[in-house]
Short mmCIF file of N, CA and C in Angstrom, two decimals:
data_model
loop_
_atom_site.label_atom_id
_atom_site.label_comp_id
_atom_site.label_asym_id
_atom_site.label_seq_id
_atom_site.Cartn_x
_atom_site.Cartn_y
_atom_site.Cartn_z
N MET A 215 25.21 12.61 -8.23
CA MET A 215 25.92 13.18 -9.36
C MET A 215 27.25 12.45 -9.51
N LYS A 216 27.36 11.64 -10.53
CA LYS A 216 28.54 10.82 -10.76
C LYS A 216 29.49 11.51 -11.74
N THR A 217 30.75 11.62 -11.34
CA THR A 217 31.77 12.22 -12.19
C THR A 217 32.86 11.19 -12.45
N ILE A 218 33.23 11.06 -13.72
CA ILE A 218 34.29 10.13 -14.11
C ILE A 218 35.35 10.90 -14.89
N TYR A 219 36.59 10.67 -14.52
CA TYR A 219 37.74 11.28 -15.18
C TYR A 219 38.49 10.18 -15.91
N LEU A 220 38.65 10.32 -17.22
CA LEU A 220 39.38 9.35 -18.03
C LEU A 220 40.74 9.97 -18.36
N VAL A 221 41.77 9.49 -17.73
CA VAL A 221 43.09 10.13 -17.79
C VAL A 221 44.00 9.43 -18.78
N ASP A 222 44.56 10.21 -19.69
CA ASP A 222 45.53 9.72 -20.68
C ASP A 222 46.89 9.63 -20.00
N GLY A 223 47.30 8.43 -19.67
CA GLY A 223 48.56 8.21 -18.98
C GLY A 223 49.79 8.45 -19.83
N ASP A 224 49.61 8.63 -21.12
CA ASP A 224 50.73 8.88 -22.03
C ASP A 224 51.00 10.36 -22.24
N ASN A 225 50.21 11.23 -21.65
CA ASN A 225 50.27 12.63 -22.01
C ASN A 225 50.34 13.52 -20.78
N ASN A 226 51.54 13.93 -20.38
CA ASN A 226 51.74 14.84 -19.24
C ASN A 226 50.94 14.42 -18.02
N ILE A 227 51.16 13.22 -17.56
CA ILE A 227 50.38 12.64 -16.48
C ILE A 227 50.48 13.45 -15.18
N GLY A 228 51.63 14.02 -14.90
CA GLY A 228 51.78 14.83 -13.68
C GLY A 228 50.85 16.03 -13.69
N THR A 229 50.77 16.70 -14.83
CA THR A 229 49.87 17.83 -14.98
C THR A 229 48.42 17.36 -14.97
N GLY A 230 48.14 16.27 -15.64
CA GLY A 230 46.78 15.76 -15.73
C GLY A 230 46.19 15.38 -14.39
N LEU A 231 47.00 14.82 -13.51
CA LEU A 231 46.51 14.38 -12.20
C LEU A 231 46.48 15.49 -11.16
N LYS A 232 46.92 16.69 -11.53
CA LYS A 232 46.87 17.80 -10.59
C LYS A 232 45.41 18.03 -10.17
N GLY A 233 45.15 18.03 -8.88
CA GLY A 233 43.80 18.21 -8.36
C GLY A 233 43.14 16.92 -7.93
N ILE A 234 43.81 15.78 -8.14
CA ILE A 234 43.20 14.50 -7.77
C ILE A 234 42.96 14.42 -6.26
N ASP A 235 43.78 15.14 -5.49
CA ASP A 235 43.62 15.13 -4.03
C ASP A 235 42.35 15.86 -3.58
N MET A 236 41.70 16.62 -4.46
CA MET A 236 40.47 17.34 -4.12
C MET A 236 39.21 16.52 -4.40
N LEU A 237 39.37 15.32 -4.96
CA LEU A 237 38.22 14.50 -5.31
C LEU A 237 37.69 13.76 -4.09
N CYS A 238 36.45 13.28 -4.20
CA CYS A 238 35.82 12.58 -3.08
C CYS A 238 35.46 11.15 -3.48
N GLU A 239 34.85 10.41 -2.55
CA GLU A 239 34.54 9.00 -2.74
C GLU A 239 33.59 8.76 -3.92
N GLN A 240 32.76 9.72 -4.26
CA GLN A 240 31.80 9.54 -5.36
C GLN A 240 32.45 9.68 -6.74
N ASP A 241 33.67 10.17 -6.79
CA ASP A 241 34.37 10.37 -8.06
C ASP A 241 35.12 9.10 -8.47
N THR A 242 35.20 8.88 -9.78
CA THR A 242 35.94 7.74 -10.32
C THR A 242 37.00 8.28 -11.29
N VAL A 243 38.21 7.77 -11.15
CA VAL A 243 39.31 8.15 -12.04
C VAL A 243 39.78 6.88 -12.73
N LEU A 244 39.71 6.89 -14.06
CA LEU A 244 40.21 5.78 -14.87
C LEU A 244 41.50 6.24 -15.52
N ILE A 245 42.60 5.61 -15.15
CA ILE A 245 43.90 6.00 -15.71
C ILE A 245 44.33 4.93 -16.71
N PHE A 246 44.46 5.35 -17.94
CA PHE A 246 44.87 4.47 -19.03
C PHE A 246 46.38 4.61 -19.22
N TYR A 247 47.09 3.48 -19.24
CA TYR A 247 48.56 3.55 -19.34
C TYR A 247 49.08 2.41 -20.22
N GLN A 248 50.29 2.60 -20.76
CA GLN A 248 50.96 1.58 -21.57
C GLN A 248 51.62 0.57 -20.65
N LYS A 249 51.82 -0.63 -21.16
CA LYS A 249 52.51 -1.67 -20.40
C LYS A 249 53.89 -1.18 -20.02
N GLY A 250 54.34 -1.60 -18.84
CA GLY A 250 55.68 -1.23 -18.41
C GLY A 250 55.67 -0.79 -16.95
N PRO A 251 56.77 -0.19 -16.53
CA PRO A 251 56.93 0.18 -15.12
C PRO A 251 56.15 1.45 -14.72
N ALA A 252 55.36 2.02 -15.60
CA ALA A 252 54.66 3.27 -15.31
C ALA A 252 53.62 3.13 -14.20
N LEU A 253 53.11 1.94 -13.95
CA LEU A 253 52.05 1.75 -12.95
C LEU A 253 52.48 2.20 -11.56
N ASN A 254 53.69 1.88 -11.15
CA ASN A 254 54.17 2.29 -9.82
C ASN A 254 54.17 3.81 -9.68
N LYS A 255 54.63 4.49 -10.70
CA LYS A 255 54.64 5.96 -10.69
C LYS A 255 53.22 6.50 -10.58
N LEU A 256 52.30 5.93 -11.35
CA LEU A 256 50.91 6.38 -11.32
C LEU A 256 50.28 6.17 -9.94
N GLN A 257 50.55 5.04 -9.34
CA GLN A 257 49.99 4.74 -8.02
C GLN A 257 50.51 5.72 -6.98
N LYS A 258 51.77 6.11 -7.08
CA LYS A 258 52.32 7.10 -6.15
C LYS A 258 51.67 8.47 -6.34
N LEU A 259 51.41 8.85 -7.59
CA LEU A 259 50.78 10.14 -7.86
C LEU A 259 49.33 10.20 -7.35
N CYS A 260 48.70 9.05 -7.22
CA CYS A 260 47.29 8.99 -6.81
C CYS A 260 47.11 8.62 -5.34
N ALA A 261 48.18 8.51 -4.60
CA ALA A 261 48.12 8.00 -3.23
C ALA A 261 47.25 8.83 -2.30
N GLY A 262 47.12 10.13 -2.49
CA GLY A 262 46.40 10.97 -1.54
C GLY A 262 44.95 11.26 -1.86
N THR A 263 44.32 10.47 -2.70
CA THR A 263 42.95 10.79 -3.10
C THR A 263 41.93 9.86 -2.44
N ALA A 264 40.73 10.37 -2.26
CA ALA A 264 39.63 9.58 -1.74
C ALA A 264 38.83 8.96 -2.88
N ALA A 265 39.11 9.37 -4.11
CA ALA A 265 38.37 8.88 -5.28
C ALA A 265 38.65 7.40 -5.54
N ASP A 266 37.74 6.77 -6.26
CA ASP A 266 37.94 5.40 -6.72
C ASP A 266 38.84 5.48 -7.94
N VAL A 267 40.08 5.01 -7.83
CA VAL A 267 41.05 5.07 -8.93
C VAL A 267 41.21 3.66 -9.50
N GLN A 268 41.05 3.57 -10.82
CA GLN A 268 41.24 2.30 -11.52
C GLN A 268 42.32 2.49 -12.58
N TYR A 269 43.22 1.52 -12.64
CA TYR A 269 44.32 1.58 -13.60
C TYR A 269 44.01 0.60 -14.73
N ILE A 270 43.96 1.11 -15.95
CA ILE A 270 43.58 0.30 -17.09
C ILE A 270 44.76 0.23 -18.06
N GLU A 271 45.33 -0.95 -18.14
CA GLU A 271 46.48 -1.15 -19.03
C GLU A 271 45.98 -1.24 -20.47
N SER A 272 46.69 -0.60 -21.37
CA SER A 272 46.32 -0.61 -22.77
C SER A 272 46.34 -2.04 -23.31
N VAL A 273 45.33 -2.38 -24.10
CA VAL A 273 45.27 -3.73 -24.67
C VAL A 273 46.25 -3.90 -25.82
N ARG A 274 46.70 -2.78 -26.37
CA ARG A 274 47.68 -2.80 -27.47
C ARG A 274 48.69 -1.70 -27.22
N SER A 275 49.85 -1.85 -27.83
CA SER A 275 50.81 -0.76 -27.77
C SER A 275 50.80 -0.05 -29.11
N GLY A 276 51.41 1.09 -29.14
CA GLY A 276 51.49 1.82 -30.39
C GLY A 276 50.83 3.18 -30.33
N LYS A 277 51.06 3.93 -31.38
CA LYS A 277 50.57 5.30 -31.47
C LYS A 277 49.03 5.32 -31.41
N ASN A 278 48.50 6.16 -30.55
CA ASN A 278 47.07 6.40 -30.38
C ASN A 278 46.27 5.22 -29.80
N ALA A 279 46.93 4.15 -29.38
CA ALA A 279 46.21 3.01 -28.82
C ALA A 279 45.40 3.42 -27.58
N ILE A 280 46.02 4.16 -26.71
CA ILE A 280 45.32 4.61 -25.50
C ILE A 280 44.22 5.60 -25.87
N ASP A 281 44.47 6.48 -26.82
CA ASP A 281 43.47 7.46 -27.23
C ASP A 281 42.18 6.77 -27.68
N PHE A 282 42.32 5.75 -28.52
CA PHE A 282 41.14 5.04 -29.00
C PHE A 282 40.43 4.28 -27.88
N GLN A 283 41.21 3.74 -26.98
CA GLN A 283 40.62 3.01 -25.85
C GLN A 283 39.84 3.97 -24.94
N ILE A 284 40.36 5.16 -24.71
CA ILE A 284 39.67 6.15 -23.88
C ILE A 284 38.36 6.59 -24.54
N ILE A 285 38.39 6.88 -25.81
CA ILE A 285 37.17 7.31 -26.51
C ILE A 285 36.13 6.18 -26.53
N THR A 286 36.58 4.95 -26.70
CA THR A 286 35.65 3.82 -26.65
C THR A 286 34.99 3.74 -25.28
N GLU A 287 35.79 3.84 -24.23
CA GLU A 287 35.26 3.79 -22.85
C GLU A 287 34.29 4.94 -22.60
N LEU A 288 34.65 6.13 -23.06
CA LEU A 288 33.77 7.30 -22.89
C LEU A 288 32.44 7.07 -23.60
N GLY A 289 32.48 6.54 -24.81
CA GLY A 289 31.25 6.26 -25.55
C GLY A 289 30.36 5.27 -24.83
N VAL A 290 30.95 4.25 -24.24
CA VAL A 290 30.17 3.26 -23.49
C VAL A 290 29.55 3.91 -22.25
N LEU A 291 30.32 4.72 -21.53
CA LEU A 291 29.80 5.39 -20.33
C LEU A 291 28.63 6.30 -20.68
N VAL A 292 28.76 7.05 -21.76
CA VAL A 292 27.68 7.94 -22.20
C VAL A 292 26.47 7.12 -22.64
N GLY A 293 26.72 6.07 -23.41
CA GLY A 293 25.63 5.22 -23.90
C GLY A 293 24.85 4.56 -22.78
N LYS A 294 25.55 4.15 -21.74
CA LYS A 294 24.90 3.50 -20.59
C LYS A 294 24.39 4.51 -19.55
N ARG A 295 24.67 5.79 -19.79
CA ARG A 295 24.28 6.86 -18.86
C ARG A 295 24.85 6.60 -17.45
N GLU A 296 26.10 6.22 -17.41
CA GLU A 296 26.77 5.91 -16.14
C GLU A 296 27.45 7.10 -15.50
N ALA A 297 27.48 8.23 -16.19
CA ALA A 297 28.14 9.41 -15.62
C ALA A 297 27.36 10.66 -15.97
N ASP A 298 27.17 11.51 -14.97
CA ASP A 298 26.57 12.82 -15.24
C ASP A 298 27.61 13.75 -15.86
N TYR A 299 28.85 13.61 -15.38
CA TYR A 299 29.97 14.43 -15.85
C TYR A 299 31.10 13.47 -16.21
N ALA A 300 31.65 13.63 -17.41
CA ALA A 300 32.77 12.79 -17.85
C ALA A 300 33.81 13.70 -18.50
N TYR A 301 35.04 13.57 -18.06
CA TYR A 301 36.11 14.42 -18.57
C TYR A 301 37.27 13.56 -19.05
N VAL A 302 37.73 13.84 -20.27
CA VAL A 302 38.95 13.24 -20.76
C VAL A 302 40.06 14.19 -20.34
N ILE A 303 41.01 13.67 -19.59
CA ILE A 303 42.12 14.48 -19.07
C ILE A 303 43.35 14.24 -19.92
N SER A 304 43.67 15.23 -20.75
CA SER A 304 44.82 15.13 -21.65
C SER A 304 45.10 16.49 -22.26
N GLN A 305 46.34 16.70 -22.66
CA GLN A 305 46.68 17.90 -23.42
C GLN A 305 46.64 17.61 -24.92
N ASP A 306 46.29 16.39 -25.28
CA ASP A 306 46.20 15.96 -26.68
C ASP A 306 44.88 16.46 -27.27
N LYS A 307 44.96 17.35 -28.24
CA LYS A 307 43.75 17.94 -28.85
C LYS A 307 43.05 16.97 -29.80
N GLY A 308 43.64 15.80 -30.03
CA GLY A 308 43.05 14.81 -30.93
C GLY A 308 41.71 14.27 -30.43
N TYR A 309 41.41 14.44 -29.16
CA TYR A 309 40.13 13.97 -28.60
C TYR A 309 38.96 14.90 -28.95
N ALA A 310 39.25 16.12 -29.36
CA ALA A 310 38.22 17.14 -29.53
C ALA A 310 37.10 16.72 -30.48
N ALA A 311 37.42 16.13 -31.61
CA ALA A 311 36.39 15.75 -32.59
C ALA A 311 35.44 14.70 -32.02
N SER A 312 35.99 13.70 -31.34
CA SER A 312 35.14 12.65 -30.76
C SER A 312 34.24 13.21 -29.66
N ILE A 313 34.77 14.09 -28.85
CA ILE A 313 33.98 14.68 -27.77
C ILE A 313 32.89 15.58 -28.34
N GLU A 314 33.22 16.34 -29.37
CA GLU A 314 32.19 17.19 -30.01
C GLU A 314 31.08 16.33 -30.61
N ALA A 315 31.43 15.19 -31.18
CA ALA A 315 30.41 14.29 -31.73
C ALA A 315 29.48 13.77 -30.63
N LEU A 316 30.05 13.39 -29.50
CA LEU A 316 29.22 12.95 -28.37
C LEU A 316 28.33 14.08 -27.87
N GLN A 317 28.89 15.28 -27.77
CA GLN A 317 28.10 16.43 -27.31
C GLN A 317 26.94 16.73 -28.24
N THR A 318 27.17 16.59 -29.54
CA THR A 318 26.14 16.89 -30.52
C THR A 318 25.05 15.81 -30.56
N ARG A 319 25.46 14.57 -30.62
CA ARG A 319 24.50 13.48 -30.80
C ARG A 319 23.84 13.02 -29.51
N TYR A 320 24.53 13.08 -28.38
CA TYR A 320 24.01 12.50 -27.15
C TYR A 320 23.93 13.52 -26.01
N ALA A 321 23.62 14.74 -26.33
CA ALA A 321 23.61 15.82 -25.33
C ALA A 321 22.68 15.53 -24.16
N GLY A 322 21.61 14.80 -24.36
CA GLY A 322 20.66 14.51 -23.28
C GLY A 322 21.12 13.41 -22.34
N ALA A 323 22.22 12.73 -22.64
CA ALA A 323 22.67 11.60 -21.84
C ALA A 323 23.59 11.99 -20.68
N PHE A 324 23.97 13.25 -20.59
CA PHE A 324 24.91 13.68 -19.55
C PHE A 324 24.75 15.17 -19.30
N GLN A 325 25.34 15.64 -18.20
CA GLN A 325 25.37 17.07 -17.90
C GLN A 325 26.51 17.75 -18.66
N GLU A 326 27.69 17.08 -18.63
CA GLU A 326 28.85 17.66 -19.31
C GLU A 326 29.84 16.56 -19.68
N VAL A 327 30.33 16.62 -20.91
CA VAL A 327 31.44 15.80 -21.37
C VAL A 327 32.42 16.78 -22.00
N ALA A 328 33.69 16.70 -21.58
CA ALA A 328 34.64 17.70 -22.06
C ALA A 328 36.07 17.16 -22.02
N LEU A 329 36.93 17.82 -22.77
CA LEU A 329 38.37 17.58 -22.77
C LEU A 329 38.99 18.66 -21.90
N ARG A 330 39.77 18.26 -20.90
CA ARG A 330 40.41 19.22 -20.01
C ARG A 330 41.87 18.82 -19.80
N PRO A 331 42.74 19.80 -19.52
CA PRO A 331 44.16 19.48 -19.35
C PRO A 331 44.50 18.85 -18.00
N SER A 332 43.64 19.01 -17.00
CA SER A 332 43.92 18.45 -15.68
C SER A 332 42.61 18.22 -14.94
N ILE A 333 42.67 17.40 -13.91
CA ILE A 333 41.49 17.18 -13.06
C ILE A 333 41.10 18.50 -12.40
N GLU A 334 42.07 19.24 -11.95
CA GLU A 334 41.80 20.51 -11.28
C GLU A 334 40.98 21.46 -12.16
N SER A 335 41.22 21.45 -13.45
CA SER A 335 40.50 22.35 -14.35
C SER A 335 39.03 21.96 -14.52
N CYS A 336 38.66 20.79 -14.07
CA CYS A 336 37.26 20.34 -14.12
C CYS A 336 36.47 20.82 -12.90
N LEU A 337 37.18 21.11 -11.84
CA LEU A 337 36.52 21.47 -10.59
C LEU A 337 36.07 22.92 -10.62
N TYR A 338 34.89 23.14 -10.11
CA TYR A 338 34.38 24.51 -10.07
C TYR A 338 35.08 25.26 -8.94
N LEU A 339 35.54 26.44 -9.25
CA LEU A 339 36.21 27.32 -8.31
C LEU A 339 37.42 26.69 -7.61
N PRO A 340 38.30 26.00 -8.33
CA PRO A 340 39.46 25.42 -7.65
C PRO A 340 40.37 26.48 -7.04
N PHE A 341 40.32 27.71 -7.57
CA PHE A 341 41.17 28.76 -7.03
C PHE A 341 40.81 29.06 -5.58
N VAL A 342 39.58 28.84 -5.19
CA VAL A 342 39.18 29.05 -3.79
C VAL A 342 39.87 28.02 -2.90
N LEU A 343 39.91 26.78 -3.36
CA LEU A 343 40.54 25.72 -2.57
C LEU A 343 42.05 25.89 -2.46
N ARG A 344 42.67 26.53 -3.43
CA ARG A 344 44.12 26.75 -3.38
C ARG A 344 44.51 27.94 -2.53
N SER A 345 43.57 28.80 -2.20
CA SER A 345 43.88 30.01 -1.42
C SER A 345 44.21 29.62 0.01
N SER A 346 45.34 30.16 0.50
CA SER A 346 45.75 29.83 1.86
C SER A 346 45.66 31.02 2.81
N SER A 347 45.26 32.16 2.30
CA SER A 347 45.10 33.34 3.15
C SER A 347 43.98 34.20 2.58
N ARG A 348 43.56 35.18 3.36
CA ARG A 348 42.52 36.10 2.88
C ARG A 348 42.98 36.85 1.63
N GLN A 349 44.25 37.26 1.64
CA GLN A 349 44.77 38.01 0.50
C GLN A 349 44.81 37.14 -0.75
N ASP A 350 45.22 35.86 -0.59
CA ASP A 350 45.20 34.92 -1.72
C ASP A 350 43.79 34.80 -2.29
N LEU A 351 42.82 34.67 -1.40
CA LEU A 351 41.43 34.53 -1.83
C LEU A 351 40.96 35.78 -2.56
N ARG A 352 41.26 36.95 -1.99
CA ARG A 352 40.85 38.21 -2.63
C ARG A 352 41.48 38.33 -4.03
N ASN A 353 42.78 38.05 -4.12
CA ASN A 353 43.46 38.13 -5.41
C ASN A 353 42.88 37.14 -6.42
N ALA A 354 42.56 35.93 -5.96
CA ALA A 354 41.99 34.92 -6.85
C ALA A 354 40.61 35.34 -7.35
N LEU A 355 39.79 35.90 -6.47
CA LEU A 355 38.45 36.36 -6.88
C LEU A 355 38.55 37.50 -7.88
N VAL A 356 39.49 38.40 -7.66
CA VAL A 356 39.68 39.52 -8.59
C VAL A 356 40.15 39.01 -9.95
N ARG A 357 41.10 38.06 -9.95
CA ARG A 357 41.58 37.48 -11.22
C ARG A 357 40.43 36.79 -11.97
N GLU A 358 39.60 36.08 -11.22
CA GLU A 358 38.53 35.29 -11.83
C GLU A 358 37.36 36.15 -12.31
N TYR A 359 36.96 37.14 -11.50
CA TYR A 359 35.74 37.90 -11.78
C TYR A 359 35.96 39.38 -12.10
N GLY A 360 37.21 39.84 -12.06
CA GLY A 360 37.48 41.24 -12.31
C GLY A 360 37.50 42.03 -11.01
N ALA A 361 38.04 43.25 -11.08
CA ALA A 361 38.25 44.06 -9.87
C ALA A 361 36.94 44.40 -9.17
N VAL A 362 35.92 44.81 -9.92
CA VAL A 362 34.67 45.25 -9.29
C VAL A 362 33.92 44.07 -8.69
N GLN A 363 33.62 43.06 -9.50
CA GLN A 363 32.84 41.93 -9.01
C GLN A 363 33.62 41.07 -8.03
N GLY A 364 34.88 40.78 -8.33
CA GLY A 364 35.70 39.97 -7.43
C GLY A 364 35.91 40.65 -6.09
N GLY A 365 36.21 41.95 -6.12
CA GLY A 365 36.38 42.69 -4.88
C GLY A 365 35.08 42.77 -4.09
N GLY A 366 33.98 42.96 -4.79
CA GLY A 366 32.68 43.01 -4.13
C GLY A 366 32.31 41.67 -3.50
N LEU A 367 32.58 40.59 -4.21
CA LEU A 367 32.32 39.26 -3.67
C LEU A 367 33.16 38.99 -2.43
N TYR A 368 34.43 39.36 -2.49
CA TYR A 368 35.31 39.17 -1.33
C TYR A 368 34.79 39.97 -0.13
N ASN A 369 34.44 41.22 -0.34
CA ASN A 369 33.95 42.06 0.75
C ASN A 369 32.66 41.50 1.35
N HIS A 370 31.79 40.99 0.51
CA HIS A 370 30.54 40.39 1.00
C HIS A 370 30.83 39.16 1.87
N LEU A 371 31.71 38.28 1.38
CA LEU A 371 32.07 37.10 2.16
C LEU A 371 32.74 37.48 3.47
N LYS A 372 33.58 38.49 3.42
CA LYS A 372 34.28 38.95 4.61
C LYS A 372 33.28 39.43 5.67
N ARG A 373 32.28 40.21 5.25
CA ARG A 373 31.26 40.68 6.20
C ARG A 373 30.50 39.51 6.82
N ILE A 374 30.17 38.53 6.00
CA ILE A 374 29.43 37.38 6.53
C ILE A 374 30.24 36.63 7.56
N PHE A 375 31.50 36.37 7.25
CA PHE A 375 32.31 35.55 8.14
C PHE A 375 32.82 36.31 9.37
N GLN A 376 32.85 37.63 9.31
CA GLN A 376 33.29 38.40 10.48
C GLN A 376 32.14 38.77 11.40
N ALA A 377 30.92 38.67 10.91
CA ALA A 377 29.77 39.00 11.75
C ALA A 377 29.60 37.91 12.82
N PRO A 378 29.20 38.32 14.00
CA PRO A 378 28.99 37.30 15.04
C PRO A 378 27.81 36.41 14.65
N GLU A 379 27.93 35.18 15.00
CA GLU A 379 26.84 34.23 14.72
C GLU A 379 25.67 34.57 15.63
N PRO A 380 24.46 34.60 15.08
CA PRO A 380 23.30 34.87 15.93
C PRO A 380 23.08 33.73 16.90
N GLU A 381 22.61 34.07 18.09
CA GLU A 381 22.31 33.06 19.10
C GLU A 381 21.14 32.21 18.62
N PRO A 382 21.24 30.92 18.76
CA PRO A 382 20.12 30.09 18.36
C PRO A 382 18.94 30.32 19.30
N GLU A 383 17.75 30.30 18.75
CA GLU A 383 16.57 30.50 19.58
C GLU A 383 16.40 29.29 20.46
N LYS A 384 16.11 29.56 21.74
CA LYS A 384 15.89 28.46 22.67
C LYS A 384 14.50 27.92 22.43
N ALA A 385 14.45 26.64 22.30
CA ALA A 385 13.16 25.99 22.07
C ALA A 385 12.43 25.89 23.41
N THR A 386 11.21 26.30 23.41
CA THR A 386 10.39 26.15 24.62
C THR A 386 9.45 25.00 24.39
N ARG A 387 9.46 24.10 25.32
CA ARG A 387 8.60 22.93 25.19
C ARG A 387 7.28 23.19 25.87
N VAL A 388 6.26 22.89 25.19
CA VAL A 388 4.94 23.01 25.77
C VAL A 388 4.49 21.61 26.13
N ARG A 389 4.19 21.45 27.41
CA ARG A 389 3.72 20.14 27.86
C ARG A 389 2.21 20.12 27.77
N ARG A 390 1.75 19.16 27.11
CA ARG A 390 0.31 19.03 26.97
C ARG A 390 -0.18 17.93 27.91
N GLY A 391 -1.28 18.23 28.57
CA GLY A 391 -1.88 17.23 29.46
C GLY A 391 -1.14 17.07 30.76
N SER A 392 -0.22 17.90 31.04
CA SER A 392 0.56 17.81 32.27
C SER A 392 0.11 18.91 33.21
N ARG A 393 -0.09 18.56 34.44
CA ARG A 393 -0.48 19.55 35.45
C ARG A 393 0.55 19.58 36.55
N LYS A 394 0.75 20.75 37.07
CA LYS A 394 1.63 20.88 38.23
C LYS A 394 0.89 20.36 39.44
N LYS A 395 1.57 19.62 40.24
CA LYS A 395 0.96 19.12 41.47
C LYS A 395 1.04 20.21 42.52
N PRO A 396 0.01 20.37 43.31
CA PRO A 396 0.07 21.33 44.41
C PRO A 396 1.17 20.95 45.38
N ALA A 397 1.74 21.93 46.06
CA ALA A 397 2.85 21.72 46.99
C ALA A 397 2.52 20.70 48.05
N ALA A 398 1.26 20.62 48.49
CA ALA A 398 0.87 19.68 49.54
C ALA A 398 0.99 18.24 49.03
N GLN A 399 0.69 17.99 47.76
CA GLN A 399 0.79 16.65 47.21
C GLN A 399 2.24 16.21 47.03
N LYS A 400 3.13 17.17 46.75
CA LYS A 400 4.54 16.83 46.54
C LYS A 400 5.17 16.34 47.84
N ALA A 401 4.76 16.89 48.95
CA ALA A 401 5.35 16.55 50.24
C ALA A 401 4.99 15.14 50.66
N GLU A 402 3.89 14.61 50.22
CA GLU A 402 3.44 13.29 50.64
C GLU A 402 4.32 12.25 50.13
#
């Protein structure tokens, strides 16, 4: 399952890269940026990730240059079926029409293509990963699923993790074709 994140480096990059540290080696992050000293800042923001991060400098400067480059790249990825999941990471709502067109015309080419404000918002259940205590987890589950379902889910998980682990069954080996030697033969 290949996931690619196309990040708009011109649009709240700090917010957009939130969650990059939760990605793994199979994930690819393409960061599009304008010419200039921004590359050093971007590299520092991405230092703690295991994902494959690629920095793509805009071929042109000017308004919407990066936006068009991102949509072009997304179209190529979808057309080549190179990603099961592809997310444009930006707070710019201008991508919505292009993404809706891809979703409508090429729905069979991917699992999901979407516009999201951050990498973290693409991850399923990121609130679980952010929880640092049992109470944080319980509160997050309640916020996400409501008091009844969230509380019930927490209580179920709590029972599972507090129950003692069952002892593994000892494997008994059956020797075939093997005979015990009589005690008199062992002494010889």
